[in-house]
Coordinates of C-alpha atoms in Angstrom, one line a residue:
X1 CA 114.9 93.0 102.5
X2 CA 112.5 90.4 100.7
X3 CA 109.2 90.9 99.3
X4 CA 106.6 90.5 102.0
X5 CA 102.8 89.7 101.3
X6 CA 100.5 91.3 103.7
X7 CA 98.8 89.6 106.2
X8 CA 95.3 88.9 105.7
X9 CA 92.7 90.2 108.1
X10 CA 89.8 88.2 106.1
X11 CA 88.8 84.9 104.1
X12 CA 85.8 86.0 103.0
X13 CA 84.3 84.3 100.1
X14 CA 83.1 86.4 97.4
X15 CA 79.1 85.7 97.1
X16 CA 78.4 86.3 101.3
X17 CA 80.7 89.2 101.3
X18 CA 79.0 90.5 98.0
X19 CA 75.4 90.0 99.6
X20 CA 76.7 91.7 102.4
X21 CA 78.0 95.0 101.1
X22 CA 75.3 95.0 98.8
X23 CA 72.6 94.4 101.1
X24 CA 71.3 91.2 99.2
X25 CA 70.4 89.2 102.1
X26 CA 73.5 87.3 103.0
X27 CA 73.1 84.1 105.0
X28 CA 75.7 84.9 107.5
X29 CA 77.8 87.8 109.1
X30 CA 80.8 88.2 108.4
X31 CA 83.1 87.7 111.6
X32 CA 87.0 88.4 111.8
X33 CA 89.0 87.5 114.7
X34 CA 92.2 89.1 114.2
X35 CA 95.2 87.7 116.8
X36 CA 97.9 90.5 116.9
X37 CA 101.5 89.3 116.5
X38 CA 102.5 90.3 119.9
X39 CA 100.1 88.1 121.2
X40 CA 102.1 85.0 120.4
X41 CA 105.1 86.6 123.0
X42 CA 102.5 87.2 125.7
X43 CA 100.2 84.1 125.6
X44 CA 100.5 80.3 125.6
X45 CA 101.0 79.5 122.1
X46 CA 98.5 75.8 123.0
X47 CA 95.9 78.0 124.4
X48 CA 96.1 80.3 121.4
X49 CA 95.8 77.3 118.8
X50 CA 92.9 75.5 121.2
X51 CA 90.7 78.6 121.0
X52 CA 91.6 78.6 117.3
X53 CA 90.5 75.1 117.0
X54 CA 87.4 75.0 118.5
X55 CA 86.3 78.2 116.6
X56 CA 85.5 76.5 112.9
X57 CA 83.6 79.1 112.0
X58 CA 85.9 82.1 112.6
X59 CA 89.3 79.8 111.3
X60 CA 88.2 77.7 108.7
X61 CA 91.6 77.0 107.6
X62 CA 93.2 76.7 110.7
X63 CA 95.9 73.6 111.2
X64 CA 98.0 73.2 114.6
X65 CA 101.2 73.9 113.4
X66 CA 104.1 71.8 114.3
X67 CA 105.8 74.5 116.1
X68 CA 105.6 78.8 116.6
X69 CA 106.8 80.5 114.1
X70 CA 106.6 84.7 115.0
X71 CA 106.9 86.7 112.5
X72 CA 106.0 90.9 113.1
X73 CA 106.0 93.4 110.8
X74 CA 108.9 95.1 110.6
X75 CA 107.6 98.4 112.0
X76 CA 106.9 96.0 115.1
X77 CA 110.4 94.4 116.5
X78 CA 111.7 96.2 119.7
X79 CA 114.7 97.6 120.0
X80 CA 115.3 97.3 116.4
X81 CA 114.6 100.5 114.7
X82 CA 113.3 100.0 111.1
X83 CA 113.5 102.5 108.3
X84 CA 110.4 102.9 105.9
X85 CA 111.2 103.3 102.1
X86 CA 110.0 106.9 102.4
X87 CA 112.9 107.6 105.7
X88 CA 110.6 107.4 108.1
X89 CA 112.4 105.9 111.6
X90 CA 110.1 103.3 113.3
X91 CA 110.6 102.9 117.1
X92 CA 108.1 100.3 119.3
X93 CA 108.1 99.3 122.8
X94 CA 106.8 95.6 122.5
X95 CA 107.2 93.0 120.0
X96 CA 104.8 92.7 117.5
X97 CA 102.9 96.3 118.5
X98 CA 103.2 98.5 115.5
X99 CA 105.6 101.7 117.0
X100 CA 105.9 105.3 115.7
X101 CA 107.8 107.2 113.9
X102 CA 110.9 109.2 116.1
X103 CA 112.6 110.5 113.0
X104 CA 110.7 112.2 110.7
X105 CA 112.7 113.1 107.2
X106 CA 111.0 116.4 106.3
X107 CA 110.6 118.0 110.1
X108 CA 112.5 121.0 108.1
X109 CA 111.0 121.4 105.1
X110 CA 114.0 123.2 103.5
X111 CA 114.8 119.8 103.0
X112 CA 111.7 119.0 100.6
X113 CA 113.5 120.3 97.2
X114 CA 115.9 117.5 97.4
X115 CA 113.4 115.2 98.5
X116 CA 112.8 112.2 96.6
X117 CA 109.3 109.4 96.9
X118 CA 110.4 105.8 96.8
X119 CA 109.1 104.2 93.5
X120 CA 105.8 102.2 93.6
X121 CA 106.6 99.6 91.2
X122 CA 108.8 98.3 93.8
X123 CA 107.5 99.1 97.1
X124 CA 103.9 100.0 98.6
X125 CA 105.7 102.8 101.0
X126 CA 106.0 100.4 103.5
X127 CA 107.7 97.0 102.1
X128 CA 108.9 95.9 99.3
X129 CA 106.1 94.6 96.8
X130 CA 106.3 92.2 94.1
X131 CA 103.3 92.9 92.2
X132 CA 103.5 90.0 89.9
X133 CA 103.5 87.8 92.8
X134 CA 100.4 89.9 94.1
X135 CA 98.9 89.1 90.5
X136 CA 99.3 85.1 91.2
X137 CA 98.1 85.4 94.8
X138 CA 95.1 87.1 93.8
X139 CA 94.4 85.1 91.2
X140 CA 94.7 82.0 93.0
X141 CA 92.5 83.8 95.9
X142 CA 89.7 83.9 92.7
X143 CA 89.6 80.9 91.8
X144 CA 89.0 79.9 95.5
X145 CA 85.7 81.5 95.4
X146 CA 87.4 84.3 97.5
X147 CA 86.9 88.4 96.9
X148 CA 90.5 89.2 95.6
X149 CA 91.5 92.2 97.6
X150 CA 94.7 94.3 98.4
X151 CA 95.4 97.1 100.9
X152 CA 97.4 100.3 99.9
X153 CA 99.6 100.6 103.3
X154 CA 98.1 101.8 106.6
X155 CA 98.5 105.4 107.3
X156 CA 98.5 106.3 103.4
X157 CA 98.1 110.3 103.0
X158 CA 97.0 111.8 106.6
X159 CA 99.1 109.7 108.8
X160 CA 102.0 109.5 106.0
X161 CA 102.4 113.4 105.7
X162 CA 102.6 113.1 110.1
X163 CA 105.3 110.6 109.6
X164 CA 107.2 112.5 107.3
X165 CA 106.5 116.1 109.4
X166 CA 105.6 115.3 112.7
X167 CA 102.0 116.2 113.8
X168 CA 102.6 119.5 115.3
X169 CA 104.6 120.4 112.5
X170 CA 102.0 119.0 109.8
X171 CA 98.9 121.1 112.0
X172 CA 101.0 124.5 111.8
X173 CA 101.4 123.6 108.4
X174 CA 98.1 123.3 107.3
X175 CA 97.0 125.9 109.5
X176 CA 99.5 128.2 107.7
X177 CA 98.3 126.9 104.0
X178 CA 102.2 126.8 103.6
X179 CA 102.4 126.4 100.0
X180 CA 105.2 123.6 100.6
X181 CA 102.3 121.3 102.1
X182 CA 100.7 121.2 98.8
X183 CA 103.4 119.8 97.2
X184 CA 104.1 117.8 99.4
X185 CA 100.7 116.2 99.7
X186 CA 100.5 116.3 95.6
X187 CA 103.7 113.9 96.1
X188 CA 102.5 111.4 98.2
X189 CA 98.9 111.8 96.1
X190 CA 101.3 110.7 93.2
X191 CA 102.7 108.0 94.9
X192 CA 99.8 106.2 96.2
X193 CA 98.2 106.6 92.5
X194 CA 100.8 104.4 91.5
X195 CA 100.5 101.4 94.1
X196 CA 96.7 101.8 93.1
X197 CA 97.3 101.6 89.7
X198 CA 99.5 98.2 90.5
X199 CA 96.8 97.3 92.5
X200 CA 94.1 96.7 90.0
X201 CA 96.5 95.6 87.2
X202 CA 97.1 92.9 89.7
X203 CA 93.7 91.9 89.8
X204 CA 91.8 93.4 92.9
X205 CA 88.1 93.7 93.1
X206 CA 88.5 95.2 97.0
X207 CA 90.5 97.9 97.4
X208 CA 91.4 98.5 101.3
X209 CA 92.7 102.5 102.1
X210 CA 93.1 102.4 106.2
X211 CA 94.2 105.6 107.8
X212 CA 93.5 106.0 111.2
X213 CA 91.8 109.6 111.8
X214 CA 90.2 109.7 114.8
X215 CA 91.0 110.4 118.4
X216 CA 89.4 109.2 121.4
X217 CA 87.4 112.3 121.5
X218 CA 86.9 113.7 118.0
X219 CA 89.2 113.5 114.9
X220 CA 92.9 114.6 114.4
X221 CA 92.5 117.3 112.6
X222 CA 89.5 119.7 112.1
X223 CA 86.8 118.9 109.5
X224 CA 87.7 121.7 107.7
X225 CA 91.1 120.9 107.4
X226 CA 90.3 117.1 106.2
X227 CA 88.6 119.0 103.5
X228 CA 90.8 121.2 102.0
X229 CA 93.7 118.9 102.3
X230 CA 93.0 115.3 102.9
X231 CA 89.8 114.9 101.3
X232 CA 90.3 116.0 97.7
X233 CA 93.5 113.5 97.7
X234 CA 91.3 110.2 99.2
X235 CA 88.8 111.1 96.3
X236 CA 91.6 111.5 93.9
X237 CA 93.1 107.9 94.7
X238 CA 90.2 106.0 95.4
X239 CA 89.0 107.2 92.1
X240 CA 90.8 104.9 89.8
X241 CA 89.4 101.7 91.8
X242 CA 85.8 103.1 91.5
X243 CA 85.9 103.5 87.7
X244 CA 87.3 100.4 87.4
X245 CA 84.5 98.4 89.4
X246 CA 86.2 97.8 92.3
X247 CA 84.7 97.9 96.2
X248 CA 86.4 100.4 98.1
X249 CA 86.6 99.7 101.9
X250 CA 87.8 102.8 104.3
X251 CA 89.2 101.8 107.5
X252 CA 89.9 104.2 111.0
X253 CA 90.4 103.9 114.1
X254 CA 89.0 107.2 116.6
X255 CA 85.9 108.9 116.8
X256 CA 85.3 109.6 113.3
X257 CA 81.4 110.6 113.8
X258 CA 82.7 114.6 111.9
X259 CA 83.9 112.8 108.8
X260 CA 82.0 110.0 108.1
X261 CA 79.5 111.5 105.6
X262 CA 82.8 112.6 103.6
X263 CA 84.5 109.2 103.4
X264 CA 80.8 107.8 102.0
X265 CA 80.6 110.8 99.8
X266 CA 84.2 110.1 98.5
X267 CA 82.7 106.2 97.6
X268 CA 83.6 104.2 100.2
X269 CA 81.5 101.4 100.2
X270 CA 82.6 99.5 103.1
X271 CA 83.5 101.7 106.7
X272 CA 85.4 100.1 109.6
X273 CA 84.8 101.9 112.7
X274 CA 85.1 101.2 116.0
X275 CA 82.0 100.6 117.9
X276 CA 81.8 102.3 121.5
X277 CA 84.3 105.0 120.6
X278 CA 81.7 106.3 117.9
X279 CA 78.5 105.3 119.5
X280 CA 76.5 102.5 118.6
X281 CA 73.4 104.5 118.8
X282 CA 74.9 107.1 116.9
X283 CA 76.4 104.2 114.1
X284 CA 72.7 103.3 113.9
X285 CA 71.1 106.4 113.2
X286 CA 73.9 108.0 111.0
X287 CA 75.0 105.0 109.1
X288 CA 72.9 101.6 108.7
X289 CA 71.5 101.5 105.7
X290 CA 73.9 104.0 103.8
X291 CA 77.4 102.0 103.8
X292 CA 77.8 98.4 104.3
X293 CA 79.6 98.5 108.2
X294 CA 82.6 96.4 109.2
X295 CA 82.0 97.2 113.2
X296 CA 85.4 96.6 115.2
X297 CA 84.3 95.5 118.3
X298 CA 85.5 97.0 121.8
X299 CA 89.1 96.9 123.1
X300 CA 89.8 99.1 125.6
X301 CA 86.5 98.6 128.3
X302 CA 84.1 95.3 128.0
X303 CA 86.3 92.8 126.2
X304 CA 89.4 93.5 128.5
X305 CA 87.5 94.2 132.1
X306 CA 84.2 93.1 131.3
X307 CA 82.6 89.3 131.8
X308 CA 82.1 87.0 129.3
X309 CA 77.9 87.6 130.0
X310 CA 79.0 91.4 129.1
X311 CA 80.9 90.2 126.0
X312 CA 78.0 88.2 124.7
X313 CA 75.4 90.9 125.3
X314 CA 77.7 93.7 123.6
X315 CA 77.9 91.6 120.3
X316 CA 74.4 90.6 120.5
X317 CA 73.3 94.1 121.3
X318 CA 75.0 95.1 118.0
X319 CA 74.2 92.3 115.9
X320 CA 70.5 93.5 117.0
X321 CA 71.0 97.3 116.5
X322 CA 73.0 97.4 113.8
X323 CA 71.9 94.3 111.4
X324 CA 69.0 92.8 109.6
X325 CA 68.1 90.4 107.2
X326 CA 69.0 92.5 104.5
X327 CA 72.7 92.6 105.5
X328 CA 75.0 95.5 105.6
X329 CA 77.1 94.5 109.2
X330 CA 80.2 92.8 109.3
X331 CA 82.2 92.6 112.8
X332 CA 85.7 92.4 113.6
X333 CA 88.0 92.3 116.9
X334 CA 91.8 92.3 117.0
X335 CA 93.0 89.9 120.1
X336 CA 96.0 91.9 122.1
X337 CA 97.9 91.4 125.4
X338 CA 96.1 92.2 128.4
X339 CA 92.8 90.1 127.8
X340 CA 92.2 87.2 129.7
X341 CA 91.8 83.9 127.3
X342 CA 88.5 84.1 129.0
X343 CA 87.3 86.7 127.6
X344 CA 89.2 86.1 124.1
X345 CA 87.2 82.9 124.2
X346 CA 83.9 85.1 125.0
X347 CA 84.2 87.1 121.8
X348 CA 85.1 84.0 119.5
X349 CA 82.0 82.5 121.3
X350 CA 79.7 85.4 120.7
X351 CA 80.7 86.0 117.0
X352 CA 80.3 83.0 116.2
X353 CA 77.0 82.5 118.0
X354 CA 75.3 85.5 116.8
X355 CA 76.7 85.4 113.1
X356 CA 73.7 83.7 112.0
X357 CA 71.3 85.7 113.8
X358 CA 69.3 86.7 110.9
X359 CA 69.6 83.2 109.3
X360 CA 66.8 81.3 108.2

């Protein structure tokens, strides 16, 4: 399989996005409209491109292309199981929706002894990675006036010792302290300390580490688990970015309100949560003003069911409770089957109309 370059999320250029996390009175928010993959199977590709078009401010780049080109992550191709470099088995339902793991390589962990990590210096744990082509693409994204930045791969410790276990599995484990988790965990540590490592030799000054942690209702695991086993690793990896000057961004998906204050006290400058799912009363009083927040706006209630007047006052609501002059608030939405264009249109509408709400 070829090298592949991940997808970018954001074109943010360096001074607002600087201004921004620093709280340096930026003269914009930040806004991200993601559109999923599978969105391309599921939606008039014209409609797609129109709302693109007629959103200048949220695709700046954007050109019509001649024709659709589809291209999903590998994890993300029904009926065409994909396995990860560490022998993970990736299943999925729908095109372009990232699936789950249905084999997992160390379910008996008897098998750990003859275990062996894939190598970093030629995959992420995900793909395959040229880093010297990540070196010129970052480089290039520099001199652009863009924030060079690189992601280690979603699900990087947490969600990578589930895929290699299997939750239940992982939970008895930890509950057990089964002396075969720490190794374990010390191995992936090792791992990811490597793609770091390429990471800022390549040139990064934002270092992305998403793991989804939450639930609907509280996290995956107990606080005091995250502490004795996850949380030590995070600081460990992130680490190596902080003392070389780099931002460190922290993504998850889930209520997350029991572990934010360790992800900020483990240097995360930059937290993407989810907005309703956490509270955006409880965002306000527990976070503004202590990490720069990249909200990710609503997907399961107001942007799927609601009306575009209910999209428009949920952004500008947030905008309101969350921002200020000063900055600190960046917002992003990922588009995915099951929303009407109408409503897709409502959120491009709203973030764009409310992104300089503080200007001037």
């Amino acid at each position: 399989m070829p090298a592949r370059k991940p997808k970018e999320d954001r074109v943010f250029d360096r001074q607002t996005f600087l201004k921004t996390v620093n709280f340096d009175k930026p003269d914009r928010i930040l806004m991200t409209f993601h559109i999923n993959s599978s969105c391309w199977n599921n939606y008039p590709c014209e409609a797609l491109w129109d709302l693109q078009e007629s959103h200048p401010i949220l695709f700046p780049n954007f050109k019509r292309p001649a024709e659709l080109k589809v291209d999903h992550i590998p994890e993300a191709w029904k009926d065409k199981p994909f396995t990860d470099p560490w022998g993970c088995v990736w299943e999925t339902t729908m095109d372009g929706i990232t699936g789950s793991v249905h084999q997992h390589p160390l379910a008996d962990l008897t098998n750990l002894e003859s275990y062996r990590p894939p190598d970093p210096n030629k995959t992420d744990g995900r793909w395959p990675v040229d880093w010297q082509a990540v070196k010129q693409n970052l480089a290039q994204a520099s001199n652009a006036g863009l924030l060079p930045e690189y992601a280690i791969p979603h699900g990087h410790t947490f969600l990578r010792l589930v895929d290699l276990r299997g939750y239940e599995n992982l939970l008895f484990d930890m509950v057990d302290d089964d002396p075969r988790l720490h190794r374990l965990i010390d191995m992936i540590e090792q791992f990811n300390l490597g793609v770091v490592d390429n990471i800022i030799r390549s040139g990064a000054e934002l270092v992305l580490y998403p793991e989804d942690l939450g639930m609907q209702t509280g996290p995956m695991l107990s606080p005091e688990h995250f502490r004795k086993y996850i949380k030590p690793s995070y600081k460990r990896i992130m680490e190596p970015a902080r003392r070389k000057g780099c931002l460190i961004h922290m993504h998850s998906d889930g209520d997350i309100r029991l572990l934010a204050d360790d992800l900020i006290e483990d240097g995360v400058k930059i937290l993407n949560l989810q907005d309703l799912v956490n509270g955006i009363d409880w965002i306000a009083e527990n976070l503004v003003g202590k990490v720069a927040i990249e909200l990710d706006l609503d997907r399961q209630t107001v942007t799927p069911k609601g009306t575009p007047a209910q999209i428009d006052d949920l952004v500008r609501t947030e905008v309101q409770r969350l921002g200020s002059k000063e900055g600190g608030l960046m917002m992003i939405y990922g588009l995915y089957p099951g929303v009407p264009l109408a409503n897709a249109k409502a959120v491009m509408d709203a973030m764009e109309k409310y992104s300089t709400y503080y200007s001037g």
